[in-house]
């Protein structure tokens, strides 16, 4: 019998409002059309337990939460997600697309809350048992632009603001700059794409990266 190869693990990242959820859906469609089995998932969440942790993390009613508690809760949700969903799906040959993963913690907690990238990475590698994405796409957007998109959505009643999104502009600036640093730290895995480009052209750009990865052309 032919040995089934492990599926690709792709993550989408960027500041709130960067359009990664739209891209995740577009990628699911494109990859499915190519005949691949695709699993689209998200963090925090992705499992029943993870969704409960998500509620705790994002509800403004959680009130004051210490930075380390916040970092550990994201890591706990991730550990469950990896063991229950991501690893089994990859092993079965599916292409897994996750809307946010480890880099969100490196940026929002490691850089945004000043816990340190090295410390947050170490905790998260323990949480994921060392699993890292094959390819990470960061949709980059400046903090003021991200704010503007968020306010537009709020005005249209398309969302309610969560505990993380309600942080000040200085925090959002750290997040936007943090994603740029992450790209420099992991150039072999992380690709930066301008979130201001047309959605279809962003999808094409990401698909190109995936095809390069499949052909073994990425570093
Ligand atoms: P997300 O689901 O992308 O937000 P939305 O659906 O409202 O666009 O992410 C929820 C929030 O959690 C987002 O503000 C980023 C934050 N977050 C972290 O701070 N650390 C993490 O590790 C993850 C996965 C998310």
PDB file of C-alpha atoms and ligand atoms in Angstrom:
ATOM      1  CA  UNK A   1       0.000   0.000   0.000  1.00  0.00           C
ATOM      2  CA  UNK A   2       1.223   3.520  -0.798  1.00  0.00           C
ATOM      3  CA  UNK A   3       2.321   5.509   2.224  1.00  0.00           C
ATOM      4  CA  UNK A   4       0.087   8.530   2.748  1.00  0.00           C
ATOM      5  CA  UNK A   5       2.094  11.724   3.144  1.00  0.00           C
ATOM      6  CA  UNK A   6       1.407  14.252   5.851  1.00  0.00           C
ATOM      7  CA  UNK A   7      -0.710  17.232   4.783  1.00  0.00           C
ATOM      8  CA  UNK A   8       0.473  20.829   4.702  1.00  0.00           C
ATOM      9  CA  UNK A   9       0.016  23.021   7.749  1.00  0.00           C
ATOM     10  CA  UNK A  10      -0.647  26.656   6.814  1.00  0.00           C
ATOM     11  CA  UNK A  11      -1.400  29.478   9.228  1.00  0.00           C
ATOM     12  CA  UNK A  12      -2.805  32.949   8.609  1.00  0.00           C
ATOM     13  CA  UNK A  13      -1.803  35.828  10.819  1.00  0.00           C
ATOM     14  CA  UNK A  14      -2.029  39.573  11.165  1.00  0.00           C
ATOM     15  CA  UNK A  15      -3.542  42.373  13.234  1.00  0.00           C
ATOM     16  CA  UNK A  16      -7.298  42.386  13.878  1.00  0.00           C
ATOM     17  CA  UNK A  17      -9.118  43.582  10.765  1.00  0.00           C
ATOM     18  CA  UNK A  18      -6.400  42.473   8.315  1.00  0.00           C
ATOM     19  CA  UNK A  19      -8.777  40.227   6.358  1.00  0.00           C
ATOM     20  CA  UNK A  20      -7.284  36.843   7.247  1.00  0.00           C
ATOM     21  CA  UNK A  21     -10.668  35.211   7.789  1.00  0.00           C
ATOM     22  CA  UNK A  22     -11.737  36.150   4.237  1.00  0.00           C
ATOM     23  CA  UNK A  23      -8.456  34.738   2.952  1.00  0.00           C
ATOM     24  CA  UNK A  24      -8.844  31.543   4.973  1.00  0.00           C
ATOM     25  CA  UNK A  25     -12.196  30.909   3.270  1.00  0.00           C
ATOM     26  CA  UNK A  26     -10.760  31.730  -0.172  1.00  0.00           C
ATOM     27  CA  UNK A  27      -7.844  29.340   0.381  1.00  0.00           C
ATOM     28  CA  UNK A  28     -10.184  26.588   1.503  1.00  0.00           C
ATOM     29  CA  UNK A  29     -12.113  27.034  -1.764  1.00  0.00           C
ATOM     30  CA  UNK A  30      -9.008  27.109  -3.985  1.00  0.00           C
ATOM     31  CA  UNK A  31      -7.303  24.128  -2.376  1.00  0.00           C
ATOM     32  CA  UNK A  32     -10.528  22.107  -2.415  1.00  0.00           C
ATOM     33  CA  UNK A  33     -10.857  22.860  -6.136  1.00  0.00           C
ATOM     34  CA  UNK A  34      -7.377  21.416  -6.597  1.00  0.00           C
ATOM     35  CA  UNK A  35      -8.726  18.175  -5.137  1.00  0.00           C
ATOM     36  CA  UNK A  36      -7.168  18.476  -1.696  1.00  0.00           C
ATOM     37  CA  UNK A  37      -8.909  17.626   1.523  1.00  0.00           C
ATOM     38  CA  UNK A  38      -8.902  20.818   3.565  1.00  0.00           C
ATOM     39  CA  UNK A  39      -9.592  21.512   7.200  1.00  0.00           C
ATOM     40  CA  UNK A  40     -10.216  25.134   8.110  1.00  0.00           C
ATOM     41  CA  UNK A  41      -9.905  25.933  11.782  1.00  0.00           C
ATOM     42  CA  UNK A  42      -9.166  28.862  14.091  1.00  0.00           C
ATOM     43  CA  UNK A  43      -7.578  29.990  17.328  1.00  0.00           C
ATOM     44  CA  UNK A  44      -8.327  30.566  20.058  1.00  0.00           C
ATOM     45  CA  UNK A  45     -10.864  27.777  19.655  1.00  0.00           C
ATOM     46  CA  UNK A  46     -11.008  24.929  17.180  1.00  0.00           C
ATOM     47  CA  UNK A  47     -12.239  22.428  19.790  1.00  0.00           C
ATOM     48  CA  UNK A  48     -15.081  22.410  22.326  1.00  0.00           C
ATOM     49  CA  UNK A  49     -12.656  23.034  25.156  1.00  0.00           C
ATOM     50  CA  UNK A  50     -10.788  25.639  23.118  1.00  0.00           C
ATOM     51  CA  UNK A  51     -14.004  27.552  22.391  1.00  0.00           C
ATOM     52  CA  UNK A  52     -14.707  27.665  26.136  1.00  0.00           C
ATOM     53  CA  UNK A  53     -11.207  29.056  26.729  1.00  0.00           C
ATOM     54  CA  UNK A  54     -11.787  31.542  23.864  1.00  0.00           C
ATOM     55  CA  UNK A  55     -14.857  32.840  25.654  1.00  0.00           C
ATOM     56  CA  UNK A  56     -12.812  33.319  28.836  1.00  0.00           C
ATOM     57  CA  UNK A  57     -10.041  35.098  26.943  1.00  0.00           C
ATOM     58  CA  UNK A  58     -12.170  37.431  24.859  1.00  0.00           C
ATOM     59  CA  UNK A  59     -15.080  38.299  27.123  1.00  0.00           C
ATOM     60  CA  UNK A  60     -14.705  41.804  28.548  1.00  0.00           C
ATOM     61  CA  UNK A  61     -16.364  40.298  31.642  1.00  0.00           C
ATOM     62  CA  UNK A  62     -13.179  38.365  32.445  1.00  0.00           C
ATOM     63  CA  UNK A  63     -11.847  41.686  33.753  1.00  0.00           C
ATOM     64  CA  UNK A  64      -8.237  41.948  34.811  1.00  0.00           C
ATOM     65  CA  UNK A  65      -6.155  39.014  33.627  1.00  0.00           C
ATOM     66  CA  UNK A  66      -2.443  38.806  34.306  1.00  0.00           C
ATOM     67  CA  UNK A  67      -0.300  38.673  31.123  1.00  0.00           C
ATOM     68  CA  UNK A  68       1.081  35.234  32.019  1.00  0.00           C
ATOM     69  CA  UNK A  69      -2.395  33.857  32.669  1.00  0.00           C
ATOM     70  CA  UNK A  70      -3.477  35.172  29.273  1.00  0.00           C
ATOM     71  CA  UNK A  71      -0.452  33.628  27.554  1.00  0.00           C
ATOM     72  CA  UNK A  72      -1.008  30.252  29.257  1.00  0.00           C
ATOM     73  CA  UNK A  73      -4.712  30.180  28.386  1.00  0.00           C
ATOM     74  CA  UNK A  74      -3.918  30.743  24.689  1.00  0.00           C
ATOM     75  CA  UNK A  75      -1.293  27.990  24.958  1.00  0.00           C
ATOM     76  CA  UNK A  76      -3.764  25.625  26.661  1.00  0.00           C
ATOM     77  CA  UNK A  77      -6.336  26.156  23.929  1.00  0.00           C
ATOM     78  CA  UNK A  78      -3.569  25.508  21.376  1.00  0.00           C
ATOM     79  CA  UNK A  79      -2.385  22.283  23.047  1.00  0.00           C
ATOM     80  CA  UNK A  80      -5.902  20.853  22.832  1.00  0.00           C
ATOM     81  CA  UNK A  81      -6.299  22.054  19.240  1.00  0.00           C
ATOM     82  CA  UNK A  82      -3.028  20.407  18.163  1.00  0.00           C
ATOM     83  CA  UNK A  83      -3.724  17.062  19.837  1.00  0.00           C
ATOM     84  CA  UNK A  84      -7.423  16.782  19.052  1.00  0.00           C
ATOM     85  CA  UNK A  85      -7.570  18.274  15.553  1.00  0.00           C
ATOM     86  CA  UNK A  86      -4.392  19.444  13.830  1.00  0.00           C
ATOM     87  CA  UNK A  87      -2.050  16.460  14.258  1.00  0.00           C
ATOM     88  CA  UNK A  88      -4.689  13.810  13.422  1.00  0.00           C
ATOM     89  CA  UNK A  89      -5.818  15.740  10.324  1.00  0.00           C
ATOM     90  CA  UNK A  90      -2.248  16.276   9.096  1.00  0.00           C
ATOM     91  CA  UNK A  91      -1.485  12.606   9.669  1.00  0.00           C
ATOM     92  CA  UNK A  92      -4.548  11.690   7.595  1.00  0.00           C
ATOM     93  CA  UNK A  93      -3.173  13.788   4.724  1.00  0.00           C
ATOM     94  CA  UNK A  94      -5.444  16.835   5.041  1.00  0.00           C
ATOM     95  CA  UNK A  95      -4.225  20.331   4.394  1.00  0.00           C
ATOM     96  CA  UNK A  96      -4.856  22.259   7.616  1.00  0.00           C
ATOM     97  CA  UNK A  97      -5.424  26.021   7.482  1.00  0.00           C
ATOM     98  CA  UNK A  98      -5.527  27.737  10.845  1.00  0.00           C
ATOM     99  CA  UNK A  99      -6.798  31.294  11.262  1.00  0.00           C
ATOM    100  CA  UNK A 100      -4.116  32.291  13.830  1.00  0.00           C
ATOM    101  CA  UNK A 101      -1.654  29.978  15.636  1.00  0.00           C
ATOM    102  CA  UNK A 102       1.609  30.266  17.591  1.00  0.00           C
ATOM    103  CA  UNK A 103       2.723  33.589  16.012  1.00  0.00           C
ATOM    104  CA  UNK A 104      -0.328  35.373  17.453  1.00  0.00           C
ATOM    105  CA  UNK A 105       0.986  34.502  20.917  1.00  0.00           C
ATOM    106  CA  UNK A 106       4.554  35.560  20.045  1.00  0.00           C
ATOM    107  CA  UNK A 107       3.225  38.918  18.859  1.00  0.00           C
ATOM    108  CA  UNK A 108       0.215  39.731  21.092  1.00  0.00           C
ATOM    109  CA  UNK A 109       1.643  38.302  24.325  1.00  0.00           C
ATOM    110  CA  UNK A 110       5.411  38.085  23.699  1.00  0.00           C
ATOM    111  CA  UNK A 111       5.792  41.540  22.148  1.00  0.00           C
ATOM    112  CA  UNK A 112       2.472  43.302  22.894  1.00  0.00           C
ATOM    113  CA  UNK A 113       2.454  42.413  26.593  1.00  0.00           C
ATOM    114  CA  UNK A 114       6.281  42.396  26.816  1.00  0.00           C
ATOM    115  CA  UNK A 115       6.513  38.786  28.056  1.00  0.00           C
ATOM    116  CA  UNK A 116       9.362  38.153  25.608  1.00  0.00           C
ATOM    117  CA  UNK A 117       9.306  36.177  22.373  1.00  0.00           C
ATOM    118  CA  UNK A 118      11.753  33.527  23.656  1.00  0.00           C
ATOM    119  CA  UNK A 119       9.681  32.772  26.771  1.00  0.00           C
ATOM    120  CA  UNK A 120       6.389  32.608  24.885  1.00  0.00           C
ATOM    121  CA  UNK A 121       7.958  30.432  22.181  1.00  0.00           C
ATOM    122  CA  UNK A 122       9.308  27.984  24.772  1.00  0.00           C
ATOM    123  CA  UNK A 123       5.909  27.623  26.482  1.00  0.00           C
ATOM    124  CA  UNK A 124       4.177  27.187  23.147  1.00  0.00           C
ATOM    125  CA  UNK A 125       6.627  24.612  21.838  1.00  0.00           C
ATOM    126  CA  UNK A 126       5.842  22.624  24.976  1.00  0.00           C
ATOM    127  CA  UNK A 127       2.114  23.116  24.273  1.00  0.00           C
ATOM    128  CA  UNK A 128       2.312  21.975  20.658  1.00  0.00           C
ATOM    129  CA  UNK A 129       4.885  19.233  21.216  1.00  0.00           C
ATOM    130  CA  UNK A 130       7.132  21.095  18.767  1.00  0.00           C
ATOM    131  CA  UNK A 131       4.635  21.344  15.919  1.00  0.00           C
ATOM    132  CA  UNK A 132       5.214  24.435  13.760  1.00  0.00           C
ATOM    133  CA  UNK A 133       3.440  25.515  10.556  1.00  0.00           C
ATOM    134  CA  UNK A 134       4.993  24.711   7.162  1.00  0.00           C
ATOM    135  CA  UNK A 135       4.019  28.163   5.952  1.00  0.00           C
ATOM    136  CA  UNK A 136       2.721  31.268   7.726  1.00  0.00           C
ATOM    137  CA  UNK A 137       1.168  34.174   5.867  1.00  0.00           C
ATOM    138  CA  UNK A 138       1.106  37.502   7.694  1.00  0.00           C
ATOM    139  CA  UNK A 139      -1.312  40.066   6.273  1.00  0.00           C
ATOM    140  CA  UNK A 140       0.305  43.286   7.339  1.00  0.00           C
ATOM    141  CA  UNK A 141      -1.623  46.405   8.142  1.00  0.00           C
ATOM    142  CA  UNK A 142      -0.579  49.551  10.033  1.00  0.00           C
ATOM    143  CA  UNK A 143      -2.227  50.100  13.412  1.00  0.00           C
ATOM    144  CA  UNK A 144      -4.265  53.184  12.344  1.00  0.00           C
ATOM    145  CA  UNK A 145      -5.576  51.305   9.296  1.00  0.00           C
ATOM    146  CA  UNK A 146      -6.461  48.321  11.465  1.00  0.00           C
ATOM    147  CA  UNK A 147      -8.354  50.659  13.823  1.00  0.00           C
ATOM    148  CA  UNK A 148     -10.232  52.210  10.935  1.00  0.00           C
ATOM    149  CA  UNK A 149     -11.357  48.797   9.647  1.00  0.00           C
ATOM    150  CA  UNK A 150     -12.424  47.788  13.144  1.00  0.00           C
ATOM    151  CA  UNK A 151     -14.486  50.941  13.624  1.00  0.00           C
ATOM    152  CA  UNK A 152     -16.157  50.482  10.256  1.00  0.00           C
ATOM    153  CA  UNK A 153     -17.210  46.940  11.196  1.00  0.00           C
ATOM    154  CA  UNK A 154     -18.455  48.148  14.566  1.00  0.00           C
ATOM    155  CA  UNK A 155     -20.518  50.903  12.963  1.00  0.00           C
ATOM    156  CA  UNK A 156     -22.053  48.396  10.569  1.00  0.00           C
ATOM    157  CA  UNK A 157     -22.972  46.265  13.580  1.00  0.00           C
ATOM    158  CA  UNK A 158     -20.983  43.358  12.135  1.00  0.00           C
ATOM    159  CA  UNK A 159     -19.135  42.660  15.376  1.00  0.00           C
ATOM    160  CA  UNK A 160     -18.794  43.514  19.047  1.00  0.00           C
ATOM    161  CA  UNK A 161     -15.427  44.617  20.378  1.00  0.00           C
ATOM    162  CA  UNK A 162     -13.585  41.963  22.442  1.00  0.00           C
ATOM    163  CA  UNK A 163     -11.169  42.238  25.380  1.00  0.00           C
ATOM    164  CA  UNK A 164      -8.036  42.218  23.181  1.00  0.00           C
ATOM    165  CA  UNK A 165      -9.405  44.572  20.529  1.00  0.00           C
ATOM    166  CA  UNK A 166     -10.315  47.123  23.184  1.00  0.00           C
ATOM    167  CA  UNK A 167      -6.614  47.711  24.007  1.00  0.00           C
ATOM    168  CA  UNK A 168      -5.162  51.110  23.092  1.00  0.00           C
ATOM    169  CA  UNK A 169      -3.462  52.256  19.907  1.00  0.00           C
ATOM    170  CA  UNK A 170       0.014  51.873  21.477  1.00  0.00           C
ATOM    171  CA  UNK A 171      -0.711  48.138  21.939  1.00  0.00           C
ATOM    172  CA  UNK A 172      -1.987  47.826  18.353  1.00  0.00           C
ATOM    173  CA  UNK A 173       1.203  49.592  17.160  1.00  0.00           C
ATOM    174  CA  UNK A 174       3.279  47.000  19.030  1.00  0.00           C
ATOM    175  CA  UNK A 175       1.261  44.224  17.380  1.00  0.00           C
ATOM    176  CA  UNK A 176       1.734  45.645  13.866  1.00  0.00           C
ATOM    177  CA  UNK A 177       5.490  46.122  14.422  1.00  0.00           C
ATOM    178  CA  UNK A 178       5.666  42.746  16.179  1.00  0.00           C
ATOM    179  CA  UNK A 179       4.466  40.903  13.075  1.00  0.00           C
ATOM    180  CA  UNK A 180       7.250  42.539  11.056  1.00  0.00           C
ATOM    181  CA  UNK A 181       9.832  41.342  13.609  1.00  0.00           C
ATOM    182  CA  UNK A 182       8.426  37.815  13.494  1.00  0.00           C
ATOM    183  CA  UNK A 183       8.954  37.752   9.722  1.00  0.00           C
ATOM    184  CA  UNK A 184      12.580  38.690  10.231  1.00  0.00           C
ATOM    185  CA  UNK A 185      13.016  36.062  12.945  1.00  0.00           C
ATOM    186  CA  UNK A 186      11.553  33.192  10.890  1.00  0.00           C
ATOM    187  CA  UNK A 187      12.186  34.110   7.235  1.00  0.00           C
ATOM    188  CA  UNK A 188      12.136  30.468   6.103  1.00  0.00           C
ATOM    189  CA  UNK A 189       8.543  30.024   7.260  1.00  0.00           C
ATOM    190  CA  UNK A 190       6.851  33.437   7.399  1.00  0.00           C
ATOM    191  CA  UNK A 191       5.795  35.489   4.363  1.00  0.00           C
ATOM    192  CA  UNK A 192       4.558  39.069   4.667  1.00  0.00           C
ATOM    193  CA  UNK A 193       1.763  40.209   2.341  1.00  0.00           C
ATOM    194  CA  UNK A 194       0.303  43.735   2.181  1.00  0.00           C
ATOM    195  CA  UNK A 195      -3.284  43.545   3.461  1.00  0.00           C
ATOM    196  CA  UNK A 196      -4.209  46.626   1.393  1.00  0.00           C
ATOM    197  CA  UNK A 197      -3.971  44.727  -1.898  1.00  0.00           C
ATOM    198  CA  UNK A 198      -7.175  43.493  -3.575  1.00  0.00           C
ATOM    199  CA  UNK A 199      -8.461  40.307  -1.870  1.00  0.00           C
ATOM    200  CA  UNK A 200      -8.211  38.252  -5.108  1.00  0.00           C
ATOM    201  CA  UNK A 201      -4.602  39.268  -5.627  1.00  0.00           C
ATOM    202  CA  UNK A 202      -3.774  38.379  -2.003  1.00  0.00           C
ATOM    203  CA  UNK A 203      -5.314  34.930  -2.540  1.00  0.00           C
ATOM    204  CA  UNK A 204      -3.242  34.479  -5.717  1.00  0.00           C
ATOM    205  CA  UNK A 205      -0.105  35.523  -3.817  1.00  0.00           C
ATOM    206  CA  UNK A 206      -0.767  32.990  -1.070  1.00  0.00           C
ATOM    207  CA  UNK A 207      -1.557  30.199  -3.559  1.00  0.00           C
ATOM    208  CA  UNK A 208       1.780  30.936  -5.285  1.00  0.00           C
ATOM    209  CA  UNK A 209       3.569  30.479  -1.981  1.00  0.00           C
ATOM    210  CA  UNK A 210       1.748  27.184  -1.365  1.00  0.00           C
ATOM    211  CA  UNK A 211       2.644  25.894  -4.835  1.00  0.00           C
ATOM    212  CA  UNK A 212       6.297  26.845  -4.294  1.00  0.00           C
ATOM    213  CA  UNK A 213       6.225  24.963  -1.000  1.00  0.00           C
ATOM    214  CA  UNK A 214       4.741  21.889  -2.689  1.00  0.00           C
ATOM    215  CA  UNK A 215       7.446  21.991  -5.359  1.00  0.00           C
ATOM    216  CA  UNK A 216      10.098  22.283  -2.631  1.00  0.00           C
ATOM    217  CA  UNK A 217      11.129  25.704  -3.902  1.00  0.00           C
ATOM    218  CA  UNK A 218      10.868  27.533  -0.610  1.00  0.00           C
ATOM    219  CA  UNK A 219      14.057  27.874   1.463  1.00  0.00           C
TER     220      UNK A 219
HETATM  221  P1  LIG B   1      -9.638  36.442  16.214  1.00  0.00           P
HETATM  222  O1  LIG B   1     -10.482  35.247  16.335  1.00  0.00           O
HETATM  223  O2  LIG B   1      -8.739  36.535  15.040  1.00  0.00           O
HETATM  224  O3  LIG B   1     -10.508  37.736  16.347  1.00  0.00           O
HETATM  225  P2  LIG B   1     -11.757  38.140  15.464  1.00  0.00           P
HETATM  226  O4  LIG B   1     -12.492  36.880  15.130  1.00  0.00           O
HETATM  227  O5  LIG B   1     -12.481  39.077  16.375  1.00  0.00           O
HETATM  228  O6  LIG B   1     -11.136  38.803  14.278  1.00  0.00           O
HETATM  229  O7  LIG B   1      -8.706  36.528  17.511  1.00  0.00           O
HETATM  230  C1  LIG B   1      -9.206  36.877  18.714  1.00  0.00           C
HETATM  231  C2  LIG B   1      -8.225  37.753  19.457  1.00  0.00           C
HETATM  232  O8  LIG B   1      -7.281  36.959  20.168  1.00  0.00           O
HETATM  233  C3  LIG B   1      -7.423  38.672  18.564  1.00  0.00           C
HETATM  234  O9  LIG B   1      -7.537  40.002  19.081  1.00  0.00           O
HETATM  235  C4  LIG B   1      -6.010  38.221  18.708  1.00  0.00           C
HETATM  236  C5  LIG B   1      -5.989  37.513  20.034  1.00  0.00           C
HETATM  237  N1  LIG B   1      -4.992  36.432  20.165  1.00  0.00           N
HETATM  238  C6  LIG B   1      -3.905  36.591  21.036  1.00  0.00           C
HETATM  239  O10 LIG B   1      -3.772  37.656  21.662  1.00  0.00           O
HETATM  240  N2  LIG B   1      -3.014  35.553  21.188  1.00  0.00           N
HETATM  241  C7  LIG B   1      -3.159  34.366  20.533  1.00  0.00           C
HETATM  242  O11 LIG B   1      -2.326  33.445  20.694  1.00  0.00           O
HETATM  243  C8  LIG B   1      -4.283  34.215  19.628  1.00  0.00           C
HETATM  244  C9  LIG B   1      -4.474  32.928  18.897  1.00  0.00           C
HETATM  245  C10 LIG B   1      -5.162  35.273  19.483  1.00  0.00           C
END
